[in-house]
PDB file of C-alpha atoms in Angstrom:
ATOM      1  CA  MET A   1       0.000   0.000   0.000  1.00  0.00           C
ATOM      2  CA  LYS A   2       1.354   3.395  -1.007  1.00  0.00           C
ATOM      3  CA  THR A   3       0.566   5.770   1.861  1.00  0.00           C
ATOM      4  CA  ILE A   4       2.417   9.062   1.642  1.00  0.00           C
ATOM      5  CA  ILE A   5       2.418  12.373   3.462  1.00  0.00           C
ATOM      6  CA  PHE A   6       3.490  15.340   1.375  1.00  0.00           C
ATOM      7  CA  MET A   7       4.930  18.202   3.401  1.00  0.00           C
ATOM      8  CA  GLY A   8       6.634  21.501   2.840  1.00  0.00           C
ATOM      9  CA  PRO A   9       6.150  25.186   3.500  1.00  0.00           C
ATOM     10  CA  PRO A  10       3.682  27.392   1.623  1.00  0.00           C
ATOM     11  CA  GLY A  11       5.025  28.011  -1.882  1.00  0.00           C
ATOM     12  CA  ALA A  12       7.241  24.900  -2.003  1.00  0.00           C
ATOM     13  CA  GLY A  13       5.289  23.428  -4.921  1.00  0.00           C
ATOM     14  CA  LYS A  14       3.466  20.692  -2.989  1.00  0.00           C
ATOM     15  CA  GLY A  15       0.212  20.937  -4.940  1.00  0.00           C
ATOM     16  CA  THR A  16       1.880  20.731  -8.344  1.00  0.00           C
ATOM     17  CA  GLN A  17       4.182  17.880  -7.367  1.00  0.00           C
ATOM     18  CA  ALA A  18       1.401  16.012  -5.526  1.00  0.00           C
ATOM     19  CA  LYS A  19      -0.712  15.909  -8.708  1.00  0.00           C
ATOM     20  CA  ILE A  20       2.220  14.528 -10.716  1.00  0.00           C
ATOM     21  CA  LEU A  21       3.036  11.976  -8.012  1.00  0.00           C
ATOM     22  CA  CYS A  22      -0.573  10.809  -7.640  1.00  0.00           C
ATOM     23  CA  ASP A  23      -0.924  10.351 -11.404  1.00  0.00           C
ATOM     24  CA  SER A  24       2.322   8.386 -11.507  1.00  0.00           C
ATOM     25  CA  LEU A  25       1.454   6.128  -8.537  1.00  0.00           C
ATOM     26  CA  GLN A  26      -2.253   5.933  -9.440  1.00  0.00           C
ATOM     27  CA  ILE A  27      -3.400   6.917  -5.949  1.00  0.00           C
ATOM     28  CA  PRO A  28      -5.721   9.767  -4.912  1.00  0.00           C
ATOM     29  CA  GLN A  29      -4.536  13.064  -3.479  1.00  0.00           C
ATOM     30  CA  VAL A  30      -6.327  13.551  -0.169  1.00  0.00           C
ATOM     31  CA  SER A  31      -6.321  17.263   0.568  1.00  0.00           C
ATOM     32  CA  THR A  32      -7.821  18.107   3.954  1.00  0.00           C
ATOM     33  CA  GLY A  33      -9.206  21.408   2.661  1.00  0.00           C
ATOM     34  CA  ASP A  34     -10.921  19.649  -0.239  1.00  0.00           C
ATOM     35  CA  ILE A  35     -12.357  16.838   1.876  1.00  0.00           C
ATOM     36  CA  LEU A  36     -13.615  19.257   4.535  1.00  0.00           C
ATOM     37  CA  ARG A  37     -15.484  21.244   1.877  1.00  0.00           C
ATOM     38  CA  GLU A  38     -16.795  18.018   0.299  1.00  0.00           C
ATOM     39  CA  ALA A  39     -17.981  16.594   3.650  1.00  0.00           C
ATOM     40  CA  VAL A  40     -19.807  19.851   4.421  1.00  0.00           C
ATOM     41  CA  LYS A  41     -21.356  19.901   0.925  1.00  0.00           C
ATOM     42  CA  ASN A  42     -22.484  16.264   1.235  1.00  0.00           C
ATOM     43  CA  GLY A  43     -23.914  16.836   4.715  1.00  0.00           C
ATOM     44  CA  THR A  44     -22.061  13.906   6.316  1.00  0.00           C
ATOM     45  CA  GLN A  45     -22.110  13.658  10.107  1.00  0.00           C
ATOM     46  CA  MET A  46     -18.485  14.845  10.317  1.00  0.00           C
ATOM     47  CA  GLY A  47     -19.168  17.481   7.658  1.00  0.00           C
ATOM     48  CA  LEU A  48     -22.070  18.933   9.648  1.00  0.00           C
ATOM     49  CA  GLU A  49     -19.899  19.025  12.751  1.00  0.00           C
ATOM     50  CA  ALA A  50     -17.099  20.773  10.814  1.00  0.00           C
ATOM     51  CA  LYS A  51     -19.614  23.267   9.410  1.00  0.00           C
ATOM     52  CA  ARG A  52     -20.601  24.327  12.945  1.00  0.00           C
ATOM     53  CA  TYR A  53     -17.027  25.386  13.658  1.00  0.00           C
ATOM     54  CA  MET A  54     -16.452  26.928  10.231  1.00  0.00           C
ATOM     55  CA  ASP A  55     -19.674  28.978  10.449  1.00  0.00           C
ATOM     56  CA  ALA A  56     -18.555  30.291  13.838  1.00  0.00           C
ATOM     57  CA  GLY A  57     -15.184  31.288  12.351  1.00  0.00           C
ATOM     58  CA  ASP A  58     -13.332  28.722  14.466  1.00  0.00           C
ATOM     59  CA  LEU A  59     -10.704  26.174  13.439  1.00  0.00           C
ATOM     60  CA  VAL A  60     -12.100  22.700  12.933  1.00  0.00           C
ATOM     61  CA  PRO A  61     -10.796  20.552  15.833  1.00  0.00           C
ATOM     62  CA  ASP A  62      -8.335  17.751  15.122  1.00  0.00           C
ATOM     63  CA  SER A  63     -10.874  15.100  16.176  1.00  0.00           C
ATOM     64  CA  VAL A  64     -13.290  16.237  13.465  1.00  0.00           C
ATOM     65  CA  VAL A  65     -10.561  16.464  10.802  1.00  0.00           C
ATOM     66  CA  ILE A  66      -9.345  12.969  11.742  1.00  0.00           C
ATOM     67  CA  GLY A  67     -12.942  11.695  11.476  1.00  0.00           C
ATOM     68  CA  ILE A  68     -13.290  13.191   8.017  1.00  0.00           C
ATOM     69  CA  ILE A  69      -9.950  11.702   6.933  1.00  0.00           C
ATOM     70  CA  LYS A  70     -11.062   8.318   8.310  1.00  0.00           C
ATOM     71  CA  ASP A  71     -14.224   8.504   6.179  1.00  0.00           C
ATOM     72  CA  ARG A  72     -12.246   9.581   3.096  1.00  0.00           C
ATOM     73  CA  ILE A  73      -9.548   6.909   3.232  1.00  0.00           C
ATOM     74  CA  ALA A  74     -12.228   4.233   3.685  1.00  0.00           C
ATOM     75  CA  GLU A  75     -13.471   4.991   0.161  1.00  0.00           C
ATOM     76  CA  PRO A  76     -12.664   2.439  -2.586  1.00  0.00           C
ATOM     77  CA  ASP A  77     -10.205   4.685  -4.474  1.00  0.00           C
ATOM     78  CA  CYS A  78      -7.895   4.690  -1.423  1.00  0.00           C
ATOM     79  CA  LYS A  79      -7.659   0.885  -1.307  1.00  0.00           C
ATOM     80  CA  SER A  80      -4.134   0.772  -2.793  1.00  0.00           C
ATOM     81  CA  GLY A  81      -2.965   3.942  -1.088  1.00  0.00           C
ATOM     82  CA  PHE A  82      -3.286   7.703  -0.913  1.00  0.00           C
ATOM     83  CA  LEU A  83      -1.245  10.875  -0.620  1.00  0.00           C
ATOM     84  CA  LEU A  84      -2.126  13.185   2.279  1.00  0.00           C
ATOM     85  CA  ASP A  85      -1.669  16.837   1.384  1.00  0.00           C
ATOM     86  CA  GLY A  86      -2.146  19.458   4.111  1.00  0.00           C
ATOM     87  CA  PHE A  87      -2.330  17.057   7.034  1.00  0.00           C
ATOM     88  CA  PRO A  88      -0.860  16.515   9.538  1.00  0.00           C
ATOM     89  CA  ARG A  89       0.387  19.981  10.425  1.00  0.00           C
ATOM     90  CA  THR A  90       1.482  19.283  13.996  1.00  0.00           C
ATOM     91  CA  VAL A  91       3.043  16.368  15.882  1.00  0.00           C
ATOM     92  CA  GLN A  92      -0.222  15.980  17.829  1.00  0.00           C
ATOM     93  CA  GLN A  93      -2.105  15.552  14.532  1.00  0.00           C
ATOM     94  CA  ALA A  94       0.539  13.073  13.317  1.00  0.00           C
ATOM     95  CA  GLU A  95       0.090  10.979  16.446  1.00  0.00           C
ATOM     96  CA  ALA A  96      -3.703  11.017  16.014  1.00  0.00           C
ATOM     97  CA  LEU A  97      -3.263  10.041  12.357  1.00  0.00           C
ATOM     98  CA  ASP A  98      -0.981   7.140  13.339  1.00  0.00           C
ATOM     99  CA  ASP A  99      -3.610   5.917  15.820  1.00  0.00           C
ATOM    100  CA  LEU A 100      -6.345   6.162  13.178  1.00  0.00           C
ATOM    101  CA  LEU A 101      -4.315   4.300  10.570  1.00  0.00           C
ATOM    102  CA  LYS A 102      -3.247   1.624  13.045  1.00  0.00           C
ATOM    103  CA  SER A 103      -6.924   0.970  13.858  1.00  0.00           C
ATOM    104  CA  THR A 104      -7.555   0.366  10.140  1.00  0.00           C
ATOM    105  CA  GLY A 105      -4.456  -1.775   9.608  1.00  0.00           C
ATOM    106  CA  LYS A 106      -2.607   0.930   7.672  1.00  0.00           C
ATOM    107  CA  GLU A 107       0.421   3.118   8.298  1.00  0.00           C
ATOM    108  CA  ILE A 108       2.235   5.994   6.661  1.00  0.00           C
ATOM    109  CA  LYS A 109       5.049   4.499   4.586  1.00  0.00           C
ATOM    110  CA  LYS A 110       6.785   7.702   3.473  1.00  0.00           C
ATOM    111  CA  ALA A 111       6.816  11.375   4.442  1.00  0.00           C
ATOM    112  CA  ILE A 112       8.276  13.609   1.745  1.00  0.00           C
ATOM    113  CA  ASN A 113       9.312  17.128   2.641  1.00  0.00           C
ATOM    114  CA  LEU A 114       9.944  19.647  -0.146  1.00  0.00           C
ATOM    115  CA  GLU A 115      12.659  21.946   1.149  1.00  0.00           C
ATOM    116  CA  VAL A 116      12.941  25.503  -0.133  1.00  0.00           C
ATOM    117  CA  PRO A 117      14.757  28.401   1.614  1.00  0.00           C
ATOM    118  CA  ASP A 118      12.496  31.087   3.113  1.00  0.00           C
ATOM    119  CA  ASN A 119      13.830  33.845   0.826  1.00  0.00           C
ATOM    120  CA  GLU A 120      12.954  31.743  -2.254  1.00  0.00           C
ATOM    121  CA  LEU A 121       9.494  30.978  -0.815  1.00  0.00           C
ATOM    122  CA  LEU A 122       8.863  34.658  -0.193  1.00  0.00           C
ATOM    123  CA  GLN A 123       9.726  35.513  -3.810  1.00  0.00           C
ATOM    124  CA  ARG A 124       7.561  32.662  -5.169  1.00  0.00           C
ATOM    125  CA  LEU A 125       4.565  33.624  -3.037  1.00  0.00           C
ATOM    126  CA  LEU A 126       4.861  37.337  -3.858  1.00  0.00           C
ATOM    127  CA  LYS A 127       5.002  36.462  -7.567  1.00  0.00           C
ATOM    128  CA  ARG A 128       2.009  34.107  -7.243  1.00  0.00           C
ATOM    129  CA  ALA A 129       0.061  36.802  -5.364  1.00  0.00           C
ATOM    130  CA  GLU A 130       0.833  39.298  -8.132  1.00  0.00           C
ATOM    131  CA  ILE A 131      -0.190  36.886 -10.907  1.00  0.00           C
ATOM    132  CA  GLU A 132      -3.384  35.821  -9.121  1.00  0.00           C
ATOM    133  CA  GLY A 133      -4.186  39.365  -7.930  1.00  0.00           C
ATOM    134  CA  ARG A 134      -4.286  38.321  -4.276  1.00  0.00           C
ATOM    135  CA  SER A 135      -3.986  41.468  -2.210  1.00  0.00           C
ATOM    136  CA  ASP A 136      -4.133  39.421   1.029  1.00  0.00           C
ATOM    137  CA  ASP A 137      -0.792  37.802   0.191  1.00  0.00           C
ATOM    138  CA  ASN A 138       1.621  40.620   0.945  1.00  0.00           C
ATOM    139  CA  GLU A 139       5.121  40.337   2.367  1.00  0.00           C
ATOM    140  CA  ALA A 140       3.973  40.649   5.998  1.00  0.00           C
ATOM    141  CA  THR A 141       1.281  37.951   5.744  1.00  0.00           C
ATOM    142  CA  ILE A 142       3.595  35.620   3.834  1.00  0.00           C
ATOM    143  CA  LYS A 143       6.328  36.029   6.458  1.00  0.00           C
ATOM    144  CA  SER A 144       3.741  35.332   9.157  1.00  0.00           C
ATOM    145  CA  ARG A 145       2.585  32.142   7.394  1.00  0.00           C
ATOM    146  CA  LEU A 146       6.188  30.961   7.032  1.00  0.00           C
ATOM    147  CA  GLU A 147       6.867  31.707  10.703  1.00  0.00           C
ATOM    148  CA  THR A 148       3.782  29.704  11.726  1.00  0.00           C
ATOM    149  CA  TYR A 149       4.892  26.839   9.479  1.00  0.00           C
ATOM    150  CA  ASN A 150       8.412  26.868  10.950  1.00  0.00           C
ATOM    151  CA  LYS A 151       7.062  26.913  14.506  1.00  0.00           C
ATOM    152  CA  LYS A 152       4.237  24.369  14.241  1.00  0.00           C
ATOM    153  CA  THR A 153       4.981  22.104  11.286  1.00  0.00           C
ATOM    154  CA  LEU A 154       8.778  21.793  11.179  1.00  0.00           C
ATOM    155  CA  PRO A 155       8.775  19.519  14.286  1.00  0.00           C
ATOM    156  CA  LEU A 156       7.048  16.920  12.086  1.00  0.00           C
ATOM    157  CA  LEU A 157      10.356  16.432  10.296  1.00  0.00           C
ATOM    158  CA  ASP A 158      11.931  15.095  13.494  1.00  0.00           C
ATOM    159  CA  TYR A 159       8.837  12.985  14.165  1.00  0.00           C
ATOM    160  CA  TYR A 160       8.947  11.190  10.802  1.00  0.00           C
ATOM    161  CA  SER A 161      12.753  11.103  10.720  1.00  0.00           C
ATOM    162  CA  ALA A 162      12.791   9.240  14.054  1.00  0.00           C
ATOM    163  CA  LYS A 163      10.444   6.667  12.480  1.00  0.00           C
ATOM    164  CA  GLY A 164      12.765   6.290   9.460  1.00  0.00           C
ATOM    165  CA  LYS A 165      10.061   7.505   7.067  1.00  0.00           C
ATOM    166  CA  LEU A 166      11.261  10.997   6.124  1.00  0.00           C
ATOM    167  CA  SER A 167      12.707  11.910   2.741  1.00  0.00           C
ATOM    168  CA  ARG A 168      13.993  15.455   2.313  1.00  0.00           C
ATOM    169  CA  VAL A 169      13.800  16.690  -1.271  1.00  0.00           C
ATOM    170  CA  ASN A 170      15.337  19.897  -2.617  1.00  0.00           C
ATOM    171  CA  GLY A 171      12.366  21.863  -3.950  1.00  0.00           C
ATOM    172  CA  VAL A 172      14.508  24.433  -5.785  1.00  0.00           C
ATOM    173  CA  GLY A 173      14.818  23.862  -9.507  1.00  0.00           C
ATOM    174  CA  ASN A 174      12.508  23.477 -12.445  1.00  0.00           C
ATOM    175  CA  LEU A 175       9.438  21.256 -12.310  1.00  0.00           C
ATOM    176  CA  GLU A 176      11.080  18.284 -14.005  1.00  0.00           C
ATOM    177  CA  GLN A 177      14.200  18.410 -11.798  1.00  0.00           C
ATOM    178  CA  VAL A 178      12.166  18.372  -8.581  1.00  0.00           C
ATOM    179  CA  THR A 179       9.899  15.612  -9.915  1.00  0.00           C
ATOM    180  CA  LYS A 180      12.961  13.457 -10.702  1.00  0.00           C
ATOM    181  CA  LEU A 181      14.293  13.957  -7.158  1.00  0.00           C
ATOM    182  CA  ILE A 182      10.955  12.858  -5.700  1.00  0.00           C
ATOM    183  CA  GLU A 183      10.797   9.852  -8.016  1.00  0.00           C
ATOM    184  CA  LYS A 184      14.316   8.874  -6.935  1.00  0.00           C
ATOM    185  CA  GLU A 185      13.194   8.915  -3.282  1.00  0.00           C
ATOM    186  CA  LEU A 186      10.262   6.657  -4.162  1.00  0.00           C
ATOM    187  CA  ALA A 187      12.175   4.270  -6.434  1.00  0.00           C
ATOM    188  CA  ASN A 188      12.064   1.412  -3.921  1.00  0.00           C
ATOM    189  CA  PHE A 189       8.693   2.376  -2.509  1.00  0.00           C
ATOM    190  CA  GLY A 190       5.953  -0.173  -2.425  1.00  0.00           C
TER     191      GLY A 190
END
């Protein structure tokens, strides 16, 4: 079973590379943002619970997100594996995910982290904001998002490294170069 977590800071190219990787491995990309919106739209029990928090402007609690992920990975298209994109974001979430997967007889096989220096990320995100006309993505908000990532999500690297599941991939280069580096990390993956 191919069960992968795709990590990296905002602007590292996770979304683009995840699509390529999922096509290559023939597994679905499980994006927590997408499945939260889908669960709310479909009116599932977990979706209705998530909607309560979202409507109040609160963050959806980990227990609800884990419940939604549990529902999603139980679907037939996840039978031979899946790529988690956007979750976990903290060690606490990773531990909850491990417990969930263990209860279903699954485990994360590989955690791939796309590594890009902060100054490069800042330039990429400013350029993307300019192209997409996103006035909310200015230098101050981008720096704040990167700081939050470094504080809350970077500890996941130690977590997965200690389990022998972490692959660090240089995310600087053109699309094809980065894809080849990821493929090299997954060459003996199964």
